[in-house]
CSV table of C-alpha atoms in Angstrom, one decimal:
chain,number,residue,atom,x,y,z
Y,1,MET,CA,0.0,0.0,0.0
Y,2,ILE,CA,1.0,3.6,-0.4
Y,3,ARG,CA,1.1,5.8,2.7
Y,4,PRO,CA,-1.5,8.6,2.6
Y,5,GLU,CA,1.2,11.3,2.6
Y,6,GLU,CA,2.7,9.7,-0.6
Y,7,TRP,CA,-0.6,9.6,-2.5
Y,8,ARG,CA,-0.6,12.0,-5.3
Y,9,GLY,CA,-3.4,10.6,-7.5
Y,10,PRO,CA,-3.0,8.5,-10.6
Y,11,SER,CA,-0.7,10.2,-13.1
Y,12,ASP,CA,-1.6,7.5,-15.6
Y,13,PRO,CA,-4.9,5.7,-14.8
Y,14,GLN,CA,-4.4,3.3,-17.7
Y,15,PHE,CA,-0.9,2.2,-16.5
Y,16,ALA,CA,-1.9,-1.0,-14.8
Y,17,LEU,CA,-3.8,-2.1,-17.9
Y,18,GLU,CA,-0.8,-1.3,-20.1
Y,19,VAL,CA,1.4,-3.6,-17.8
Y,20,ALA,CA,-1.3,-6.3,-17.7
Y,21,ALA,CA,-1.0,-6.6,-21.5
Y,22,PHE,CA,2.5,-8.1,-21.2
Y,23,PRO,CA,2.9,-11.9,-21.3
Y,24,GLY,CA,2.5,-13.4,-17.8
Y,25,ALA,CA,1.4,-10.0,-16.2
Y,26,GLU,CA,-2.3,-10.5,-16.9
Y,27,LYS,CA,-3.4,-11.1,-13.3
Y,28,ILE,CA,-1.9,-7.9,-11.9
Y,29,LEU,CA,-5.2,-6.4,-10.9
Y,30,SER,CA,-5.7,-9.3,-8.4
Y,31,CYS,CA,-2.8,-8.0,-6.2
Y,32,MET,CA,-4.0,-7.7,-2.6
Y,33,GLN,CA,-0.7,-6.2,-1.3
Y,34,CYS,CA,0.0,-9.2,1.0
Y,35,GLY,CA,3.8,-8.8,0.6
Y,36,VAL,CA,4.6,-12.5,0.0
Y,37,CYS,CA,6.6,-11.3,-3.0
Y,38,SER,CA,8.8,-9.0,-0.9
Y,39,GLY,CA,9.2,-11.7,1.7
Y,40,SER,CA,10.3,-14.2,-0.9
Y,41,CYS,CA,12.6,-12.0,-3.0
Y,42,PRO,CA,16.3,-12.8,-2.7
Y,43,MET,CA,17.1,-9.3,-3.9
Y,44,ALA,CA,14.6,-7.4,-1.7
Y,45,ALA,CA,17.4,-6.3,0.7
Y,46,HIS,CA,19.1,-4.4,-2.1
Y,47,MET,CA,15.9,-2.8,-3.4
Y,48,PRO,CA,14.9,0.7,-2.4
Y,49,ASP,CA,11.3,-0.2,-3.2
Y,50,SER,CA,10.2,-3.8,-2.4
Y,51,PRO,CA,8.4,-5.8,-5.0
Y,52,ARG,CA,5.1,-5.2,-3.1
Y,53,ARG,CA,5.6,-1.4,-3.3
Y,54,ILE,CA,6.3,-1.6,-7.0
Y,55,MET,CA,3.0,-3.4,-7.4
Y,56,ALA,CA,1.3,-0.7,-5.4
Y,57,HIS,CA,2.8,2.0,-7.6
Y,58,ILE,CA,1.5,0.2,-10.7
Y,59,LEU,CA,-2.0,-0.3,-9.2
Y,60,ALA,CA,-2.0,3.4,-8.2
Y,61,GLY,CA,-1.3,4.4,-11.7
Y,62,ASP,CA,2.0,6.0,-10.7
Y,63,ARG,CA,3.9,5.4,-13.9
Y,64,GLU,CA,6.9,7.5,-12.9
Y,65,ARG,CA,7.5,5.9,-9.6
Y,66,ALA,CA,7.1,2.3,-11.0
Y,67,LEU,CA,9.4,2.9,-14.0
Y,68,GLY,CA,11.8,5.2,-12.3
Y,69,SER,CA,12.6,2.8,-9.4
Y,70,PRO,CA,16.1,1.4,-9.4
Y,71,SER,CA,14.5,-1.8,-7.8
Y,72,ILE,CA,13.3,-3.1,-11.1
Y,73,TRP,CA,16.9,-3.6,-12.3
Y,74,TYR,CA,17.6,-5.9,-9.3
Y,75,CYS,CA,15.0,-8.5,-10.4
Y,76,ILE,CA,16.9,-11.7,-11.4
Y,77,ASN,CA,14.0,-13.6,-13.0
Y,78,CYS,CA,14.2,-16.3,-10.3
Y,79,TYR,CA,10.4,-16.6,-10.2
Y,80,THR,CA,10.3,-17.2,-6.4
Y,81,CYS,CA,7.6,-14.5,-6.0
Y,82,ALA,CA,5.7,-15.9,-9.0
Y,83,SER,CA,5.6,-19.4,-7.6
Y,84,ARG,CA,4.5,-18.2,-4.1
Y,85,CYS,CA,2.0,-15.4,-5.0
Y,86,PRO,CA,-1.4,-16.5,-3.5
Y,87,MET,CA,-3.2,-14.8,-6.3
Y,88,GLY,CA,-1.1,-16.4,-9.0
Y,89,ILE,CA,0.4,-13.2,-10.3
Y,90,SER,CA,3.7,-13.6,-12.0
Y,91,ILE,CA,5.5,-10.7,-10.4
Y,92,THR,CA,8.6,-11.6,-12.3
Y,93,ASP,CA,6.8,-11.1,-15.5
Y,94,VAL,CA,5.5,-7.7,-14.2
Y,95,MET,CA,9.1,-6.7,-13.5
Y,96,ALA,CA,10.1,-7.7,-17.0
Y,97,ALA,CA,7.3,-5.6,-18.4
Y,98,LEU,CA,8.5,-2.6,-16.3
Y,99,LYS,CA,12.2,-3.1,-17.4
Y,100,SER,CA,11.1,-3.1,-21.0
Y,101,LEU,CA,8.9,0.0,-20.6
Y,102,ALA,CA,11.7,1.8,-18.7
Y,103,ALA,CA,14.7,0.7,-20.9
Y,104,PRO,CA,14.4,3.3,-23.7
Y,105,GLN,CA,15.0,6.1,-21.1
Y,106,VAL,CA,17.6,4.3,-19.1
Y,107,ARG,CA,21.4,4.1,-19.7
Y,108,ASN,CA,23.1,1.8,-17.2
Y,109,VAL,CA,25.2,-1.4,-17.1
Y,110,SER,CA,21.9,-3.4,-17.2
Y,111,THR,CA,20.6,-1.9,-20.4
Y,112,ALA,CA,24.0,-1.9,-22.1
Y,113,PHE,CA,24.4,-5.7,-21.4
Y,114,TYR,CA,20.9,-6.7,-22.2
Y,115,SER,CA,20.6,-4.7,-25.3
Y,116,ALA,CA,23.9,-5.9,-26.8
Y,117,PHE,CA,22.8,-9.5,-26.0
Y,118,ALA,CA,19.4,-9.1,-27.6
Y,119,GLN,CA,20.8,-7.3,-30.7
Y,120,SER,CA,23.1,-10.3,-31.4
Y,121,VAL,CA,20.3,-12.7,-31.0
Y,122,VAL,CA,18.1,-10.8,-33.4
Y,123,ALA,CA,20.9,-10.4,-35.9
Y,124,ASP,CA,22.3,-14.0,-35.8
Y,125,GLY,CA,19.8,-16.2,-34.1
Y,126,ARG,CA,22.4,-16.8,-31.4
Y,127,ALA,CA,23.7,-14.9,-28.4
Y,128,TYR,CA,27.2,-13.4,-28.6
Y,129,GLU,CA,28.3,-13.6,-25.0
Y,130,ALA,CA,31.7,-12.1,-25.5
Y,131,GLY,CA,30.2,-9.0,-27.2
Y,132,ALA,CA,27.6,-8.4,-24.5
Y,133,ALA,CA,30.1,-8.9,-21.7
Y,134,LEU,CA,32.4,-6.4,-23.4
Y,135,ARG,CA,29.6,-3.8,-23.8
Y,136,ALA,CA,28.7,-4.2,-20.1
Y,137,GLY,CA,32.4,-3.9,-19.2
Y,138,LEU,CA,32.6,-0.6,-21.1
Y,139,ALA,CA,29.5,0.7,-19.3
Y,140,MET,CA,30.9,-0.3,-15.9
Y,141,GLY,CA,33.9,2.0,-16.1
Y,142,PRO,CA,37.5,1.0,-15.9
Y,143,ILE,CA,37.9,0.1,-12.2
Y,144,LYS,CA,35.0,-2.3,-12.1
Y,145,ALA,CA,35.8,-3.7,-15.5
Y,146,LEU,CA,39.4,-4.5,-14.4
Y,147,GLY,CA,38.0,-6.3,-11.4
Y,148,VAL,CA,36.0,-8.7,-13.5
Y,149,ALA,CA,38.5,-9.0,-16.3
Y,150,PRO,CA,40.1,-12.2,-14.7
Y,151,VAL,CA,36.8,-14.0,-15.1
Y,152,GLY,CA,36.6,-13.2,-18.8
Y,153,LEU,CA,40.3,-14.0,-19.4
Y,154,GLY,CA,39.9,-17.3,-17.5
Y,155,LEU,CA,36.9,-18.3,-19.7
Y,156,LEU,CA,38.9,-17.4,-22.8
Y,157,ARG,CA,42.0,-19.4,-21.6
Y,158,LYS,CA,39.8,-22.4,-20.9
Y,159,GLY,CA,38.2,-22.3,-24.3
Y,160,ARG,CA,34.8,-21.3,-22.9
Y,161,LEU,CA,34.4,-17.9,-24.6
Y,162,HIS,CA,34.0,-17.6,-28.4
Y,163,LEU,CA,35.3,-14.5,-30.0
Y,164,ARG,CA,33.6,-15.2,-33.2
Y,165,ARG,CA,29.8,-14.9,-33.8
Y,166,THR,CA,27.7,-17.8,-34.9
Y,167,ARG,CA,24.9,-17.2,-37.4
Y,168,ILE,CA,22.1,-19.8,-37.9
Y,169,SER,CA,20.6,-20.4,-41.4
Y,170,GLY,CA,17.2,-19.2,-40.1
Y,171,ALA,CA,18.6,-15.9,-39.0
Y,172,THR,CA,16.5,-14.0,-41.5
Y,173,GLN,CA,13.4,-15.7,-40.1
Y,174,VAL,CA,14.4,-14.7,-36.5
Y,175,GLY,CA,14.9,-11.1,-37.8
Y,176,ALA,CA,11.4,-11.2,-39.3
Y,177,LEU,CA,9.9,-12.4,-36.1
Y,178,ALA,CA,11.6,-9.6,-34.1
Y,179,ARG,CA,10.3,-7.0,-36.6
Y,180,ALA,CA,6.7,-8.4,-36.4
Y,181,VAL,CA,6.9,-8.3,-32.6
Y,182,ALA,CA,8.3,-4.7,-32.7
Y,183,ALA,CA,5.5,-3.6,-35.0
Y,184,ARG,CA,2.9,-4.8,-32.5
Y,185,ARG,CA,4.8,-3.1,-29.7
Y,186,ALA,CA,4.8,0.2,-31.5
Y,187,LEU,CA,1.0,0.0,-32.0
Y,188,ARG,CA,0.5,-0.6,-28.3
Y,189,ARG,CA,2.8,2.3,-27.4
Y,190,GLN,CA,0.8,4.5,-29.7
Y,191,SER,CA,-2.6,3.5,-28.2
Y,192,ALA,CA,-1.2,3.9,-24.6
Y,193,LYS,CA,-0.1,7.4,-25.5
Y,194,GLU,CA,-3.5,8.3,-26.9
Y,195,ALA,CA,-5.3,6.9,-23.9
Y,196,HIS,CA,-3.0,8.9,-21.6
Y,197,HIS,CA,-3.5,12.2,-23.4
Y,198,GLY,CA,-7.2,11.6,-24.1
S,1,MET,CA,8.0,-39.4,-29.0
S,2,LYS,CA,11.7,-39.0,-29.8
S,3,TYR,CA,13.7,-36.1,-28.5
S,4,ALA,CA,15.4,-33.2,-30.2
S,5,PHE,CA,18.2,-31.8,-28.1
S,6,TYR,CA,18.2,-28.0,-27.5
S,7,PRO,CA,21.7,-27.1,-26.2
S,8,GLY,CA,21.2,-23.4,-25.9
S,9,CYS,CA,23.9,-20.7,-26.4
S,10,SER,CA,25.7,-21.3,-23.1
S,11,LEU,CA,26.4,-25.0,-24.0
S,12,THR,CA,28.2,-23.8,-27.2
S,13,GLY,CA,30.5,-21.5,-25.1
S,14,SER,CA,30.9,-21.0,-21.4
S,15,ALA,CA,29.3,-24.4,-20.5
S,16,ASN,CA,30.8,-26.5,-23.2
S,17,GLU,CA,31.8,-29.2,-20.7
S,18,TYR,CA,28.1,-29.5,-19.8
S,19,ASP,CA,27.4,-30.0,-23.5
S,20,GLN,CA,30.1,-32.6,-23.9
S,21,THR,CA,29.0,-34.6,-20.8
S,22,SER,CA,25.3,-34.4,-21.5
S,23,ARG,CA,25.9,-36.0,-24.9
S,24,ALA,CA,28.2,-38.7,-23.5
S,25,VAL,CA,25.9,-39.6,-20.6
S,26,MET,CA,22.8,-39.8,-22.6
S,27,ALA,CA,24.6,-42.0,-25.2
S,28,ALA,CA,25.7,-44.2,-22.3
S,29,LEU,CA,22.0,-44.4,-21.2
S,30,ASP,CA,21.0,-45.5,-24.7
S,31,LEU,CA,19.2,-42.3,-25.5
S,32,PRO,CA,21.8,-40.4,-27.7
S,33,LEU,CA,21.0,-36.7,-28.3
S,34,ASN,CA,20.4,-35.4,-31.8
S,35,ASP,CA,20.3,-31.6,-32.1
S,36,LEU,CA,17.2,-29.6,-32.9
S,37,THR,CA,18.1,-28.4,-36.4
S,38,ASP,CA,18.9,-24.7,-36.8
S,39,TRP,CA,17.8,-23.8,-33.2
S,40,ASN,CA,18.0,-20.2,-32.1
S,41,CYS,CA,18.7,-18.5,-28.8
S,42,CYS,CA,15.7,-18.7,-26.4
S,43,GLY,CA,16.2,-15.0,-25.5
S,44,ALA,CA,17.7,-15.7,-22.1
S,45,THR,CA,16.8,-13.0,-19.6
S,46,ALA,CA,18.0,-10.3,-22.0
S,47,ALA,CA,15.6,-10.2,-24.8
S,48,ALA,CA,12.7,-9.4,-22.4
S,49,VAL,CA,14.3,-6.1,-21.6
S,50,SER,CA,13.7,-5.1,-25.3
S,51,ASP,CA,10.3,-6.8,-25.2
S,52,PRO,CA,8.9,-9.7,-23.3
S,53,ASP,CA,7.0,-10.7,-26.4
S,54,LEU,CA,10.4,-11.2,-28.1
S,55,THR,CA,11.4,-13.9,-25.6
S,56,VAL,CA,8.2,-15.8,-26.3
S,57,ALA,CA,8.6,-15.4,-30.0
S,58,LEU,CA,12.2,-16.6,-30.1
S,59,SER,CA,11.5,-19.6,-27.9
S,60,ALA,CA,8.3,-20.4,-30.0
S,61,ARG,CA,10.4,-20.7,-33.1
S,62,ASN,CA,12.3,-23.6,-31.5
S,63,LEU,CA,9.0,-25.3,-30.5
S,64,PHE,CA,7.8,-24.9,-34.1
S,65,LEU,CA,11.0,-26.6,-35.3
S,66,ALA,CA,10.5,-29.4,-32.8
S,67,GLU,CA,6.9,-29.9,-33.9
S,68,GLN,CA,8.0,-30.1,-37.5
S,69,ALA,CA,10.5,-32.8,-36.5
S,70,GLN,CA,7.8,-34.5,-34.5
S,71,ALA,CA,10.0,-34.5,-31.5
S,72,ASP,CA,9.8,-33.5,-27.8
S,73,VAL,CA,12.5,-31.0,-26.7
S,74,ALA,CA,15.3,-32.2,-24.4
S,75,VAL,CA,17.0,-29.2,-22.7
S,76,ALA,CA,20.1,-29.1,-20.6
S,77,CYS,CA,20.2,-25.4,-19.6
S,78,ALA,CA,17.8,-24.6,-16.8
S,79,SER,CA,17.2,-21.1,-18.1
S,80,CYS,CA,16.5,-22.2,-21.7
S,81,TYR,CA,14.2,-24.9,-20.2
S,82,THR,CA,12.1,-22.2,-18.4
S,83,ASN,CA,11.9,-19.9,-21.4
S,84,LEU,CA,10.8,-22.8,-23.7
S,85,ARG,CA,8.2,-24.2,-21.4
S,86,ARG,CA,6.9,-20.8,-20.6
S,87,ALA,CA,6.6,-19.8,-24.3
S,88,ARG,CA,4.8,-23.1,-25.0
S,89,GLU,CA,2.2,-22.2,-22.3
S,90,ILE,CA,1.8,-18.5,-23.5
S,91,VAL,CA,1.7,-19.1,-27.2
S,92,THR,CA,-0.9,-21.9,-27.0
S,93,GLY,CA,-2.9,-20.0,-24.4
S,94,SER,CA,-5.8,-17.5,-24.7
S,95,THR,CA,-4.2,-14.3,-23.2
S,96,ALA,CA,-3.9,-11.1,-25.1
S,97,ALA,CA,-0.1,-11.6,-25.2
S,98,GLY,CA,-0.5,-15.1,-26.5
S,99,THR,CA,-2.8,-14.0,-29.3
S,100,ARG,CA,-0.5,-11.1,-30.2
S,101,VAL,CA,2.7,-13.3,-30.4
S,102,ARG,CA,0.8,-15.9,-32.4
S,103,SER,CA,-0.1,-13.3,-35.0
S,104,ALA,CA,3.5,-12.1,-35.1
S,105,LEU,CA,4.7,-15.7,-35.6
S,106,ALA,CA,2.1,-16.3,-38.3
S,107,GLU,CA,3.6,-13.6,-40.5
S,108,SER,CA,6.6,-15.8,-40.9
S,109,GLY,CA,4.6,-19.0,-41.2
S,110,VAL,CA,5.6,-20.1,-37.7
S,111,ALA,CA,2.8,-21.8,-35.7
S,112,VAL,CA,2.9,-23.7,-32.4
S,113,THR,CA,0.3,-26.3,-31.4
S,114,GLY,CA,1.9,-27.5,-28.2
S,115,ALA,CA,2.4,-31.0,-29.7
S,116,SER,CA,6.0,-31.1,-28.5
S,117,GLN,CA,6.7,-31.3,-24.8
S,118,VAL,CA,9.7,-29.5,-23.2
S,119,ARG,CA,11.8,-31.7,-20.8
S,120,HIS,CA,14.9,-31.1,-18.8
S,121,LEU,CA,17.6,-33.8,-19.0
S,122,LEU,CA,17.3,-34.3,-15.2
S,123,GLU,CA,13.7,-35.2,-15.5
S,124,ILE,CA,14.3,-37.4,-18.5
S,125,ILE,CA,17.0,-39.3,-16.6
S,126,VAL,CA,15.1,-39.6,-13.3
S,127,ARG,CA,11.6,-40.1,-14.4
S,128,GLU,CA,11.8,-41.6,-17.9
S,129,ILE,CA,15.0,-43.7,-17.9
S,130,GLY,CA,14.6,-44.2,-14.2
S,131,LEU,CA,17.0,-44.6,-11.3
S,132,GLU,CA,16.9,-48.4,-11.3
S,133,THR,CA,18.3,-48.3,-14.9
S,134,VAL,CA,20.9,-45.8,-13.9
S,135,LYS,CA,21.9,-47.8,-10.9
S,136,ALA,CA,22.3,-50.9,-13.0
S,137,LYS,CA,24.8,-49.1,-15.2
S,138,VAL,CA,26.9,-47.7,-12.4
S,139,LYS,CA,30.5,-49.1,-12.8
S,140,LYS,CA,32.3,-46.8,-10.4
S,141,PRO,CA,30.1,-45.8,-7.5
S,142,LEU,CA,30.9,-42.3,-6.0
S,143,ALA,CA,31.4,-43.8,-2.6
S,144,GLY,CA,32.8,-41.5,0.0
S,145,LEU,CA,32.1,-38.4,-2.0
S,146,LYS,CA,30.0,-35.8,0.0
S,147,VAL,CA,27.9,-33.6,-2.3
S,148,VAL,CA,25.1,-31.1,-2.2
S,149,ALA,CA,22.4,-31.0,-4.9
S,150,TYR,CA,22.0,-27.5,-6.2
S,151,TYR,CA,18.8,-26.9,-8.3
S,152,GLY,CA,18.8,-23.1,-8.5
S,153,CYS,CA,15.7,-21.4,-9.7
S,154,GLN,CA,14.7,-22.3,-13.1
S,155,LEU,CA,14.2,-26.1,-12.8
S,156,GLY,CA,11.2,-25.7,-10.5
S,157,ARG,CA,10.1,-22.1,-11.0
S,158,PRO,CA,7.7,-20.9,-12.2
S,159,LYS,CA,5.6,-23.7,-10.9
S,160,GLY,CA,5.0,-26.7,-13.1
S,161,GLY,CA,8.6,-27.4,-13.9
S,162,ALA,CA,10.7,-30.5,-13.7
S,163,VAL,CA,11.0,-30.3,-9.9
S,164,HIS,CA,9.2,-28.8,-6.9
S,165,PRO,CA,9.8,-25.0,-6.6
S,166,ASP,CA,11.0,-25.1,-3.0
S,167,ASN,CA,11.6,-28.8,-2.0
S,168,PRO,CA,13.0,-30.6,-5.0
S,169,VAL,CA,14.4,-34.2,-4.6
S,170,GLU,CA,15.3,-35.5,-8.0
S,171,LEU,CA,18.9,-34.5,-8.2
S,172,ASP,CA,19.4,-35.7,-4.6
S,173,GLU,CA,18.0,-39.1,-5.5
S,174,LEU,CA,20.1,-39.3,-8.7
S,175,LEU,CA,23.3,-38.5,-6.8
S,176,ALA,CA,22.4,-41.1,-4.2
S,177,ALA,CA,21.8,-43.6,-6.9
S,178,LEU,CA,25.4,-42.9,-8.2
S,179,GLY,CA,26.6,-43.9,-4.7
S,180,ALA,CA,27.5,-40.4,-3.4
S,181,THR,CA,26.7,-39.3,0.1
S,182,VAL,CA,24.1,-36.6,-0.4
S,183,VAL,CA,24.2,-33.9,2.3
S,184,ASP,CA,21.0,-32.2,3.4
S,185,TRP,CA,21.3,-28.4,3.1
S,186,ASN,CA,19.3,-25.1,2.9
S,187,GLY,CA,20.6,-23.9,-0.4
S,188,ARG,CA,18.9,-26.2,-2.9
S,189,THR,CA,16.7,-23.5,-4.6
S,190,LYS,CA,18.5,-20.3,-3.6
S,191,CYS,CA,19.1,-18.1,-6.5
S,192,CYS,CA,22.7,-17.5,-7.7
S,193,GLY,CA,22.0,-14.1,-9.0
S,194,GLY,CA,21.9,-15.0,-12.7
S,195,ALA,CA,22.8,-12.2,-15.0
S,196,THR,CA,22.9,-9.7,-12.2
S,197,MET,CA,26.4,-11.0,-11.6
S,198,VAL,CA,27.2,-8.7,-14.5
S,199,THR,CA,24.8,-5.9,-13.9
S,200,LYS,CA,24.5,-5.7,-10.0
S,201,GLU,CA,27.6,-7.4,-8.9
S,202,SER,CA,27.7,-6.7,-5.2
S,203,ALA,CA,24.2,-7.9,-4.6
S,204,ALA,CA,24.7,-11.0,-6.7
S,205,ALA,CA,28.0,-11.7,-4.9
S,206,GLU,CA,26.1,-11.9,-1.6
S,207,LEU,CA,23.8,-14.5,-3.0
S,208,VAL,CA,26.7,-16.6,-4.2
S,209,ASP,CA,28.5,-16.2,-0.9
S,210,THR,CA,25.3,-17.5,0.9
S,211,ILE,CA,25.1,-20.6,-1.3
S,212,LEU,CA,28.8,-21.4,-0.9
S,213,THR,CA,28.6,-20.9,2.9
S,214,TYR,CA,25.5,-23.2,3.2
S,215,ALA,CA,27.3,-25.9,1.3
S,216,GLU,CA,30.5,-25.6,3.2
S,217,LYS,CA,28.8,-25.6,6.6
S,218,GLY,CA,27.0,-28.8,5.5
S,219,GLY,CA,30.4,-30.4,4.9
S,220,ALA,CA,30.1,-30.9,1.2
S,221,ASP,CA,33.1,-31.7,-0.9
S,222,LEU,CA,31.5,-30.1,-3.9
S,223,ILE,CA,28.3,-28.6,-5.3
S,224,VAL,CA,26.4,-30.3,-8.1
S,225,THR,CA,24.4,-28.2,-10.5
S,226,ALA,CA,22.2,-28.6,-13.6
S,227,CYS,CA,22.4,-25.0,-14.8
S,228,PRO,CA,25.1,-23.1,-16.7
S,229,MET,CA,24.4,-19.8,-15.1
S,230,CYS,CA,24.6,-21.3,-11.6
S,231,HIS,CA,27.9,-22.9,-12.6
S,232,LEU,CA,29.3,-19.7,-14.0
S,233,ASN,CA,28.4,-17.6,-10.9
S,234,LEU,CA,29.5,-20.1,-8.3
S,235,ASP,CA,32.7,-21.3,-10.0
S,236,ALA,CA,34.1,-18.6,-12.4
S,237,TYR,CA,33.0,-15.7,-10.1
S,238,GLN,CA,34.0,-17.5,-6.9
S,239,GLY,CA,37.4,-15.7,-6.8
S,240,ARG,CA,35.8,-12.4,-7.5
S,241,VAL,CA,33.2,-12.9,-4.7
S,242,ASN,CA,36.0,-13.8,-2.3
S,243,LYS,CA,37.8,-10.6,-3.2
S,244,LEU,CA,34.6,-8.4,-2.9
S,245,LEU,CA,33.5,-9.9,0.4
S,246,HIS,CA,36.8,-10.9,1.9
S,247,LYS,CA,36.0,-14.6,2.0
S,248,THR,CA,38.1,-17.7,1.4
S,249,HIS,CA,35.7,-20.0,-0.4
S,250,ARG,CA,37.2,-22.7,-2.4
S,251,THR,CA,34.4,-25.2,-3.3
S,252,PRO,CA,34.4,-26.9,-6.7
S,253,ILE,CA,31.2,-26.8,-8.7
S,254,VAL,CA,30.4,-29.7,-11.2
S,255,TYR,CA,27.6,-30.5,-13.6
S,256,PHE,CA,25.6,-33.5,-12.6
S,257,THR,CA,26.4,-35.0,-16.0
S,258,GLN,CA,30.2,-34.9,-15.1
S,259,LEU,CA,29.6,-37.0,-12.0
S,260,MET,CA,27.3,-39.3,-13.9
S,261,GLY,CA,30.1,-39.7,-16.5
S,262,ILE,CA,32.5,-40.9,-13.8
S,263,ALA,CA,30.0,-43.3,-12.2
S,264,LEU,CA,29.0,-44.8,-15.5
S,265,GLY,CA,32.7,-45.5,-16.2
S,266,LEU,CA,33.3,-43.0,-19.0
S,267,ASP,CA,36.8,-41.8,-19.7
S,268,PRO,CA,37.5,-39.1,-17.1
S,269,LYS,CA,39.6,-37.2,-19.6
S,270,GLU,CA,36.5,-36.6,-21.7
S,271,LEU,CA,34.4,-35.1,-18.8
S,272,GLY,CA,35.8,-31.5,-19.0
S,273,PHE,CA,37.0,-31.2,-15.4
S,274,GLU,CA,39.9,-29.0,-16.6
S,275,LYS,CA,37.4,-26.4,-17.7
S,276,ALA,CA,36.5,-25.3,-14.2
S,277,PHE,CA,38.2,-22.4,-12.4
S,278,ILE,CA,38.2,-24.4,-9.2
S,279,SER,CA,39.2,-27.9,-10.0
S,280,ALA,CA,37.1,-30.7,-8.6
S,281,VAL,CA,39.8,-33.3,-9.4
S,282,PRO,CA,41.6,-33.1,-6.0
S,283,VAL,CA,38.4,-34.1,-4.2
S,284,LEU,CA,37.5,-36.6,-6.9
S,285,VAL,CA,40.9,-38.1,-6.8
S,286,SER,CA,40.0,-41.7,-6.0
S,287,HIS,CA,37.4,-41.6,-8.8
S,288,VAL,CA,39.2,-39.9,-11.7
S,289,GLU,CA,42.6,-41.4,-12.2
S,290,GLY,CA,44.7,-39.8,-14.9
S,291,VAL,CA,43.1,-36.4,-15.0
S,292,ALA,CA,45.4,-33.4,-14.5
S,293,LYS,CA,44.9,-31.6,-11.2
């Protein structure tokens, strides 16, 4: 729940419905704020807003607080909350929806890593781990990157990191699927905008 | 129905010893693995940050290929396993997202009926081949070896997976069937941090530290996993975690297929033990003659 002094009215009354349109996020309106998600989350201790609070922001139509919270980038996709939610809400999938809605406005290590990874998958049909790790390393800054460098070098030395990309023969089909998905996303974004601005 | 093997991207790179030993063990169990032709990445946890629909669509193409081949999908990577089974549920279901992804797939002539099941290797071995068959094939029991079974998240979560989300038993039972001493512990389904080891390092490091501590307090010689991400975070990052948190962990992590390989009498040199950052060979010494420490 949101404390009364925090309440500022819904900035975007349609926001919960926009989130509910994402795969797995359909049951979000059933949230009863019990907090089982927060109690189960292995990352809750690191999150400024617990998963339960994030759910409250969505249900309150507070788009800015939900998408602006650093907490969403701590979700690991472990699905512990999703398997325990008494209302059967896949909070993990709700977090994924929020990340994807927030990502275009966010520049951090998470978005650098994930977008490099996804780009290689869409282009080749296969993930290019070395490239994604390198992009994340650049986004981390030199000190942190130096700290994790031994891991990358170790993998390389043991023949566990490919420096060359692999492209499947169905890569063009994968690209077409990605474009068809993106076209539908653009339509939803447009109609959400229209609903918001009346 | 026959199986088509879905290795996933990790098994072609950072987890190539899991690939090698999965194939060797399944062949020894008379169920050799043939790859799903032209498979693509399942989307991992990354594609969803662009668009969760993309993860479903990417995974769905693999299901489509399996259905064309009239095969069920056998998966080794726990993360791919979850993406594939989740996509199967969504894309054959009646939600708005399912309908939307189906229409996107249809533009490329991709359709999924749900005819092909998605199975993790662990469940194929324990439930289908069966522990009695495995036991009968054990040539070199892992007697004296103290292990903990580490399932991580994605084998049992979200619900409906290969094992129970909180109290799984299958890997424990398999390791006991191989002759190992299986230690009870509190880390079976604790999360290793997954990709946050790259993006939120200090938080993920604490999760890894917790799992290693639980295993060590339980007196385990090594941790046995069925997931490439878990292996990467617990093994390759163990030194980094020690540095960040001022710890002295030194616990080897092995894939369950590597231990099966030893027990089934396969050549230890072909089981990829040299690929790990922290070698399991010193604790396996009575079982793996001839492998470099």
